[in-house]
Amino acid sequence: VVGPDRFLGSGHPDGRENLPPFLGLIESRDAGKTWKPISLQGQRDFHVLEAAGTRVYGFGADFETRDQALLVSSDGGRQWFTRKPPEPLLDLAIDPGAPDRVVASGERRLYGSADGGVKWRPLGDEPGLLAWATSDKLYLVGLDGRTRVSSTGGEGWETMGLIDGEPAALAHHGQDLYVALHDGTVKRSSDGGRQWSVRSRP
């Protein structure tokens, strides 16, 4: 979600549609009712996709080679530059105050970049899902369900609470955090990840 009723997406089409198997970058301006292609249709499937303003980061596979790469765009996803990720990525978060500053979770650990993914340095050894709410509030939900927060862009972490499950997706809206579990349950925290309550069940 990059604005009121404006979504960016990627993935694979409904089998009833006459579209290539990799959708590239697609956009909706009516809260997901209709979609149109932006770029890379038939070429790229982004497994990780994050945006802030006109900056877009996408990590995913190439259709022809199946090679995975990190692509970065500064014009909303129309033109892309290839960056080398430190390892295959599970998630990525953008500093809302500085779009060149990102933290990425690989399969083994966390990494930080201050130049839009050109260079990376290790930050920690616990992978997970990320949400950067404000410049001094970077959240991580580990694969073990532990919630942590960093006020230093991932340099140090404070443990908050447990979600009681394995996270499948993490998002924030205002002061609220939302996590989806693999069974379809959605939980919400309004106190920075200390306590979680069930928002909805499948």
PDB file of C-alpha atoms in Angstrom:
ATOM      1  CA  VAL A   1       0.000   0.000   0.000  1.00  0.00           C
ATOM      2  CA  VAL A   2       1.686   3.223  -1.134  1.00  0.00           C
ATOM      3  CA  GLY A   3      -1.163   5.715  -0.791  1.00  0.00           C
ATOM      4  CA  PRO A   4      -4.924   6.080  -0.393  1.00  0.00           C
ATOM      5  CA  ASP A   5      -6.438   3.314  -2.592  1.00  0.00           C
ATOM      6  CA  ARG A   6      -3.070   2.910  -4.375  1.00  0.00           C
ATOM      7  CA  PHE A   7      -1.383  -0.490  -4.256  1.00  0.00           C
ATOM      8  CA  LEU A   8       1.669  -1.983  -5.939  1.00  0.00           C
ATOM      9  CA  GLY A   9       1.898  -5.712  -6.542  1.00  0.00           C
ATOM     10  CA  SER A  10       3.546  -8.570  -8.376  1.00  0.00           C
ATOM     11  CA  GLY A  11       3.214 -12.332  -8.674  1.00  0.00           C
ATOM     12  CA  HIS A  12       1.242 -14.612 -10.959  1.00  0.00           C
ATOM     13  CA  PRO A  13      -2.088 -14.071 -12.761  1.00  0.00           C
ATOM     14  CA  ASP A  14      -5.403 -15.811 -12.305  1.00  0.00           C
ATOM     15  CA  GLY A  15      -5.394 -18.831 -14.618  1.00  0.00           C
ATOM     16  CA  ARG A  16      -8.509 -17.495 -16.375  1.00  0.00           C
ATOM     17  CA  GLU A  17      -6.681 -14.391 -17.588  1.00  0.00           C
ATOM     18  CA  ASN A  18      -4.628 -14.172 -20.771  1.00  0.00           C
ATOM     19  CA  LEU A  19      -1.504 -12.839 -19.075  1.00  0.00           C
ATOM     20  CA  PRO A  20       2.117 -14.045 -18.871  1.00  0.00           C
ATOM     21  CA  PRO A  21       3.024 -16.148 -15.803  1.00  0.00           C
ATOM     22  CA  PHE A  22       5.176 -13.376 -14.282  1.00  0.00           C
ATOM     23  CA  LEU A  23       3.274 -10.110 -13.791  1.00  0.00           C
ATOM     24  CA  GLY A  24       6.252  -7.810 -13.201  1.00  0.00           C
ATOM     25  CA  LEU A  25       5.192  -4.647 -11.344  1.00  0.00           C
ATOM     26  CA  ILE A  26       1.457  -3.885 -11.365  1.00  0.00           C
ATOM     27  CA  GLU A  27      -0.512  -1.017  -9.857  1.00  0.00           C
ATOM     28  CA  SER A  28      -4.040  -0.419  -8.608  1.00  0.00           C
ATOM     29  CA  ARG A  29      -5.481   3.031  -7.952  1.00  0.00           C
ATOM     30  CA  ASP A  30      -8.895   1.788  -6.782  1.00  0.00           C
ATOM     31  CA  ALA A  31      -7.909  -0.287  -3.718  1.00  0.00           C
ATOM     32  CA  GLY A  32      -7.296  -3.474  -5.665  1.00  0.00           C
ATOM     33  CA  LYS A  33     -10.435  -3.616  -7.817  1.00  0.00           C
ATOM     34  CA  THR A  34      -8.520  -3.201 -11.076  1.00  0.00           C
ATOM     35  CA  TRP A  35      -4.827  -3.454 -11.951  1.00  0.00           C
ATOM     36  CA  LYS A  36      -2.594  -2.264 -14.765  1.00  0.00           C
ATOM     37  CA  PRO A  37       1.010  -3.184 -15.640  1.00  0.00           C
ATOM     38  CA  ILE A  38       3.780  -0.697 -14.880  1.00  0.00           C
ATOM     39  CA  SER A  39       6.885  -2.590 -16.056  1.00  0.00           C
ATOM     40  CA  LEU A  40       8.616  -5.969 -16.455  1.00  0.00           C
ATOM     41  CA  GLN A  41       5.455  -7.866 -17.388  1.00  0.00           C
ATOM     42  CA  GLY A  42       6.419 -11.389 -18.389  1.00  0.00           C
ATOM     43  CA  GLN A  43       9.949 -10.837 -17.081  1.00  0.00           C
ATOM     44  CA  ARG A  44       9.979 -10.628 -13.286  1.00  0.00           C
ATOM     45  CA  ASP A  45       8.162 -12.008 -10.244  1.00  0.00           C
ATOM     46  CA  PHE A  46       8.874  -9.968  -7.110  1.00  0.00           C
ATOM     47  CA  HIS A  47       8.700 -12.010  -3.903  1.00  0.00           C
ATOM     48  CA  VAL A  48       9.663  -8.970  -1.823  1.00  0.00           C
ATOM     49  CA  LEU A  49       8.266  -5.569  -2.826  1.00  0.00           C
ATOM     50  CA  GLU A  50       8.528  -2.319  -0.857  1.00  0.00           C
ATOM     51  CA  ALA A  51       7.998   1.311  -1.830  1.00  0.00           C
ATOM     52  CA  ALA A  52       8.297   4.774  -0.309  1.00  0.00           C
ATOM     53  CA  GLY A  53       7.303   7.704  -2.492  1.00  0.00           C
ATOM     54  CA  THR A  54       8.777   7.098  -5.951  1.00  0.00           C
ATOM     55  CA  ARG A  55      11.445   4.690  -4.634  1.00  0.00           C
ATOM     56  CA  VAL A  56      10.642   0.999  -5.176  1.00  0.00           C
ATOM     57  CA  TYR A  57      12.697  -2.037  -4.143  1.00  0.00           C
ATOM     58  CA  GLY A  58      11.863  -5.452  -5.563  1.00  0.00           C
ATOM     59  CA  PHE A  59      13.550  -8.809  -5.006  1.00  0.00           C
ATOM     60  CA  GLY A  60      12.520 -11.712  -7.179  1.00  0.00           C
ATOM     61  CA  ALA A  61      13.143 -14.119 -10.009  1.00  0.00           C
ATOM     62  CA  ASP A  62      13.769 -13.586 -13.713  1.00  0.00           C
ATOM     63  CA  PHE A  63      11.395 -15.570 -15.958  1.00  0.00           C
ATOM     64  CA  GLU A  64      13.982 -16.882 -18.408  1.00  0.00           C
ATOM     65  CA  THR A  65      16.857 -17.733 -16.053  1.00  0.00           C
ATOM     66  CA  ARG A  66      15.030 -18.000 -12.703  1.00  0.00           C
ATOM     67  CA  ASP A  67      17.974 -16.058 -11.268  1.00  0.00           C
ATOM     68  CA  GLN A  68      17.050 -13.878  -8.301  1.00  0.00           C
ATOM     69  CA  ALA A  69      18.092 -10.231  -8.062  1.00  0.00           C
ATOM     70  CA  LEU A  70      17.318  -7.010  -6.226  1.00  0.00           C
ATOM     71  CA  LEU A  71      16.024  -4.234  -8.481  1.00  0.00           C
ATOM     72  CA  VAL A  72      15.716  -0.598  -7.414  1.00  0.00           C
ATOM     73  CA  SER A  73      13.675   2.154  -9.074  1.00  0.00           C
ATOM     74  CA  SER A  74      13.573   5.892  -8.382  1.00  0.00           C
ATOM     75  CA  ASP A  75      10.639   6.702 -10.687  1.00  0.00           C
ATOM     76  CA  GLY A  76       7.860   4.535  -9.328  1.00  0.00           C
ATOM     77  CA  GLY A  77       8.956   1.336 -11.039  1.00  0.00           C
ATOM     78  CA  ARG A  78       9.267   2.371 -14.663  1.00  0.00           C
ATOM     79  CA  GLN A  79      13.047   2.112 -14.873  1.00  0.00           C
ATOM     80  CA  TRP A  80      15.154  -0.240 -12.774  1.00  0.00           C
ATOM     81  CA  PHE A  81      18.747  -0.671 -11.632  1.00  0.00           C
ATOM     82  CA  THR A  82      20.108  -4.039 -10.537  1.00  0.00           C
ATOM     83  CA  ARG A  83      21.710  -4.371  -7.122  1.00  0.00           C
ATOM     84  CA  LYS A  84      23.388  -7.436  -5.629  1.00  0.00           C
ATOM     85  CA  PRO A  85      21.702  -8.535  -2.402  1.00  0.00           C
ATOM     86  CA  PRO A  86      23.893 -10.003   0.355  1.00  0.00           C
ATOM     87  CA  GLU A  87      21.869 -13.254   0.210  1.00  0.00           C
ATOM     88  CA  PRO A  88      18.327 -14.274  -0.850  1.00  0.00           C
ATOM     89  CA  LEU A  89      15.907 -11.909   0.882  1.00  0.00           C
ATOM     90  CA  LEU A  90      12.906 -12.691   3.071  1.00  0.00           C
ATOM     91  CA  ASP A  91      11.914  -9.065   3.590  1.00  0.00           C
ATOM     92  CA  LEU A  92      13.069  -5.463   3.274  1.00  0.00           C
ATOM     93  CA  ALA A  93      12.103  -2.197   4.989  1.00  0.00           C
ATOM     94  CA  ILE A  94      12.740   1.407   3.944  1.00  0.00           C
ATOM     95  CA  ASP A  95      13.522   4.231   6.350  1.00  0.00           C
ATOM     96  CA  PRO A  96      10.477   6.508   5.876  1.00  0.00           C
ATOM     97  CA  GLY A  97      12.709   9.555   6.208  1.00  0.00           C
ATOM     98  CA  ALA A  98      15.540   8.423   3.905  1.00  0.00           C
ATOM     99  CA  PRO A  99      14.683   6.105   0.982  1.00  0.00           C
ATOM    100  CA  ASP A 100      18.347   5.193   0.364  1.00  0.00           C
ATOM    101  CA  ARG A 101      18.510   3.665   3.844  1.00  0.00           C
ATOM    102  CA  VAL A 102      17.140   0.133   4.009  1.00  0.00           C
ATOM    103  CA  VAL A 103      17.321  -2.916   6.225  1.00  0.00           C
ATOM    104  CA  ALA A 104      16.901  -6.349   4.673  1.00  0.00           C
ATOM    105  CA  SER A 105      16.367  -9.757   6.185  1.00  0.00           C
ATOM    106  CA  GLY A 106      18.119 -12.634   4.487  1.00  0.00           C
ATOM    107  CA  GLU A 107      17.575 -16.277   5.268  1.00  0.00           C
ATOM    108  CA  ARG A 108      20.390 -16.207   7.847  1.00  0.00           C
ATOM    109  CA  ARG A 109      20.684 -12.663   9.208  1.00  0.00           C
ATOM    110  CA  LEU A 110      19.905  -8.939   8.846  1.00  0.00           C
ATOM    111  CA  TYR A 111      21.763  -6.446   6.661  1.00  0.00           C
ATOM    112  CA  GLY A 112      21.749  -2.675   6.297  1.00  0.00           C
ATOM    113  CA  SER A 113      22.450  -0.364   3.370  1.00  0.00           C
ATOM    114  CA  ALA A 114      22.784   3.422   3.352  1.00  0.00           C
ATOM    115  CA  ASP A 115      23.091   3.794  -0.441  1.00  0.00           C
ATOM    116  CA  GLY A 116      20.031   2.104  -1.867  1.00  0.00           C
ATOM    117  CA  GLY A 117      21.418  -1.413  -1.895  1.00  0.00           C
ATOM    118  CA  VAL A 118      24.779  -0.766  -3.567  1.00  0.00           C
ATOM    119  CA  LYS A 119      26.739  -1.823  -0.461  1.00  0.00           C
ATOM    120  CA  TRP A 120      25.583  -3.932   2.496  1.00  0.00           C
ATOM    121  CA  ARG A 121      26.836  -4.626   6.002  1.00  0.00           C
ATOM    122  CA  PRO A 122      25.629  -7.231   8.510  1.00  0.00           C
ATOM    123  CA  LEU A 123      23.450  -5.981  11.365  1.00  0.00           C
ATOM    124  CA  GLY A 124      22.334  -9.038  13.310  1.00  0.00           C
ATOM    125  CA  ASP A 125      21.900 -12.766  13.205  1.00  0.00           C
ATOM    126  CA  GLU A 126      18.122 -13.152  13.547  1.00  0.00           C
ATOM    127  CA  PRO A 127      16.093 -13.082  10.327  1.00  0.00           C
ATOM    128  CA  GLY A 128      12.424 -12.137  10.245  1.00  0.00           C
ATOM    129  CA  LEU A 129       9.819  -9.777   8.859  1.00  0.00           C
ATOM    130  CA  LEU A 130      10.334  -6.020   9.022  1.00  0.00           C
ATOM    131  CA  ALA A 131       8.199  -2.872   9.307  1.00  0.00           C
ATOM    132  CA  TRP A 132       9.760   0.613   9.500  1.00  0.00           C
ATOM    133  CA  ALA A 133       7.037   2.807  10.980  1.00  0.00           C
ATOM    134  CA  THR A 134       9.109   5.938  11.712  1.00  0.00           C
ATOM    135  CA  SER A 135      12.829   6.613  11.440  1.00  0.00           C
ATOM    136  CA  ASP A 136      13.265   5.668  15.119  1.00  0.00           C
ATOM    137  CA  LYS A 137      10.851   2.700  15.108  1.00  0.00           C
ATOM    138  CA  LEU A 138      12.004  -0.307  13.072  1.00  0.00           C
ATOM    139  CA  TYR A 139      10.098  -3.475  14.000  1.00  0.00           C
ATOM    140  CA  LEU A 140      11.156  -7.080  13.515  1.00  0.00           C
ATOM    141  CA  VAL A 141       9.039 -10.163  14.057  1.00  0.00           C
ATOM    142  CA  GLY A 142      11.392 -13.119  14.113  1.00  0.00           C
ATOM    143  CA  LEU A 143      10.557 -16.481  12.620  1.00  0.00           C
ATOM    144  CA  ASP A 144      10.152 -17.706  16.211  1.00  0.00           C
ATOM    145  CA  GLY A 145       7.411 -15.113  16.823  1.00  0.00           C
ATOM    146  CA  ARG A 146       9.450 -12.741  18.991  1.00  0.00           C
ATOM    147  CA  THR A 147       8.791  -9.032  18.376  1.00  0.00           C
ATOM    148  CA  ARG A 148      11.663  -6.574  18.651  1.00  0.00           C
ATOM    149  CA  VAL A 149      12.074  -2.841  18.016  1.00  0.00           C
ATOM    150  CA  SER A 150      15.120  -0.785  17.081  1.00  0.00           C
ATOM    151  CA  SER A 151      15.502   2.983  17.451  1.00  0.00           C
ATOM    152  CA  THR A 152      18.852   2.904  15.629  1.00  0.00           C
ATOM    153  CA  GLY A 153      17.955   1.421  12.256  1.00  0.00           C
ATOM    154  CA  GLY A 154      18.796  -2.126  13.266  1.00  0.00           C
ATOM    155  CA  GLU A 155      22.024  -1.454  15.175  1.00  0.00           C
ATOM    156  CA  GLY A 156      20.471  -2.549  18.478  1.00  0.00           C
ATOM    157  CA  TRP A 157      17.188  -4.210  19.437  1.00  0.00           C
ATOM    158  CA  GLU A 158      14.781  -4.340  22.365  1.00  0.00           C
ATOM    159  CA  THR A 159      12.620  -7.433  22.762  1.00  0.00           C
ATOM    160  CA  MET A 160       8.929  -6.628  23.166  1.00  0.00           C
ATOM    161  CA  GLY A 161       6.522  -9.588  23.048  1.00  0.00           C
ATOM    162  CA  LEU A 162       5.433 -12.792  21.306  1.00  0.00           C
ATOM    163  CA  ILE A 163       2.860 -13.294  18.552  1.00  0.00           C
ATOM    164  CA  ASP A 164       2.349 -16.994  19.415  1.00  0.00           C
ATOM    165  CA  GLY A 165       2.884 -18.276  15.893  1.00  0.00           C
ATOM    166  CA  GLU A 166       5.098 -18.051  12.824  1.00  0.00           C
ATOM    167  CA  PRO A 167       4.667 -14.782  10.878  1.00  0.00           C
ATOM    168  CA  ALA A 168       3.736 -14.793   7.200  1.00  0.00           C
ATOM    169  CA  ALA A 169       3.407 -11.006   6.728  1.00  0.00           C
ATOM    170  CA  LEU A 170       3.963  -7.844   8.774  1.00  0.00           C
ATOM    171  CA  ALA A 171       2.612  -4.339   8.232  1.00  0.00           C
ATOM    172  CA  HIS A 172       1.983  -1.134  10.142  1.00  0.00           C
ATOM    173  CA  HIS A 173      -0.693   1.554   9.991  1.00  0.00           C
ATOM    174  CA  GLY A 174      -0.143   4.583  12.168  1.00  0.00           C
ATOM    175  CA  GLN A 175       0.778   3.281  15.615  1.00  0.00           C
ATOM    176  CA  ASP A 176      -0.687  -0.172  14.991  1.00  0.00           C
ATOM    177  CA  LEU A 177       1.219  -3.276  13.902  1.00  0.00           C
ATOM    178  CA  TYR A 178      -0.476  -6.116  12.034  1.00  0.00           C
ATOM    179  CA  VAL A 179       0.897  -9.615  11.559  1.00  0.00           C
ATOM    180  CA  ALA A 180      -0.609 -12.428   9.507  1.00  0.00           C
ATOM    181  CA  LEU A 181       0.098 -16.013  10.505  1.00  0.00           C
ATOM    182  CA  HIS A 182       0.409 -18.917   8.093  1.00  0.00           C
ATOM    183  CA  ASP A 183      -3.025 -20.236   9.085  1.00  0.00           C
ATOM    184  CA  GLY A 184      -4.662 -16.964   7.977  1.00  0.00           C
ATOM    185  CA  THR A 185      -5.077 -15.435  11.443  1.00  0.00           C
ATOM    186  CA  VAL A 186      -4.380 -11.686  11.631  1.00  0.00           C
ATOM    187  CA  LYS A 187      -3.200 -10.151  14.896  1.00  0.00           C
ATOM    188  CA  ARG A 188      -2.822  -6.505  15.923  1.00  0.00           C
ATOM    189  CA  SER A 189      -0.663  -4.690  18.446  1.00  0.00           C
ATOM    190  CA  SER A 190      -1.313  -1.103  19.516  1.00  0.00           C
ATOM    191  CA  ASP A 191       1.569  -0.875  21.972  1.00  0.00           C
ATOM    192  CA  GLY A 192       4.640  -1.444  19.818  1.00  0.00           C
ATOM    193  CA  GLY A 193       4.527  -5.223  19.806  1.00  0.00           C
ATOM    194  CA  ARG A 194       4.271  -5.870  23.543  1.00  0.00           C
ATOM    195  CA  GLN A 195       0.817  -7.392  23.388  1.00  0.00           C
ATOM    196  CA  TRP A 196      -1.068  -8.908  20.456  1.00  0.00           C
ATOM    197  CA  SER A 197      -4.773  -9.573  20.027  1.00  0.00           C
ATOM    198  CA  VAL A 198      -6.638 -11.462  17.297  1.00  0.00           C
ATOM    199  CA  ARG A 199      -8.025  -9.091  14.696  1.00  0.00           C
ATOM    200  CA  SER A 200      -9.556 -11.767  12.439  1.00  0.00           C
ATOM    201  CA  ARG A 201      -9.531 -15.497  11.811  1.00  0.00           C
ATOM    202  CA  PRO A 202      -9.982 -17.349   8.493  1.00  0.00           C
TER     203      PRO A 202
END
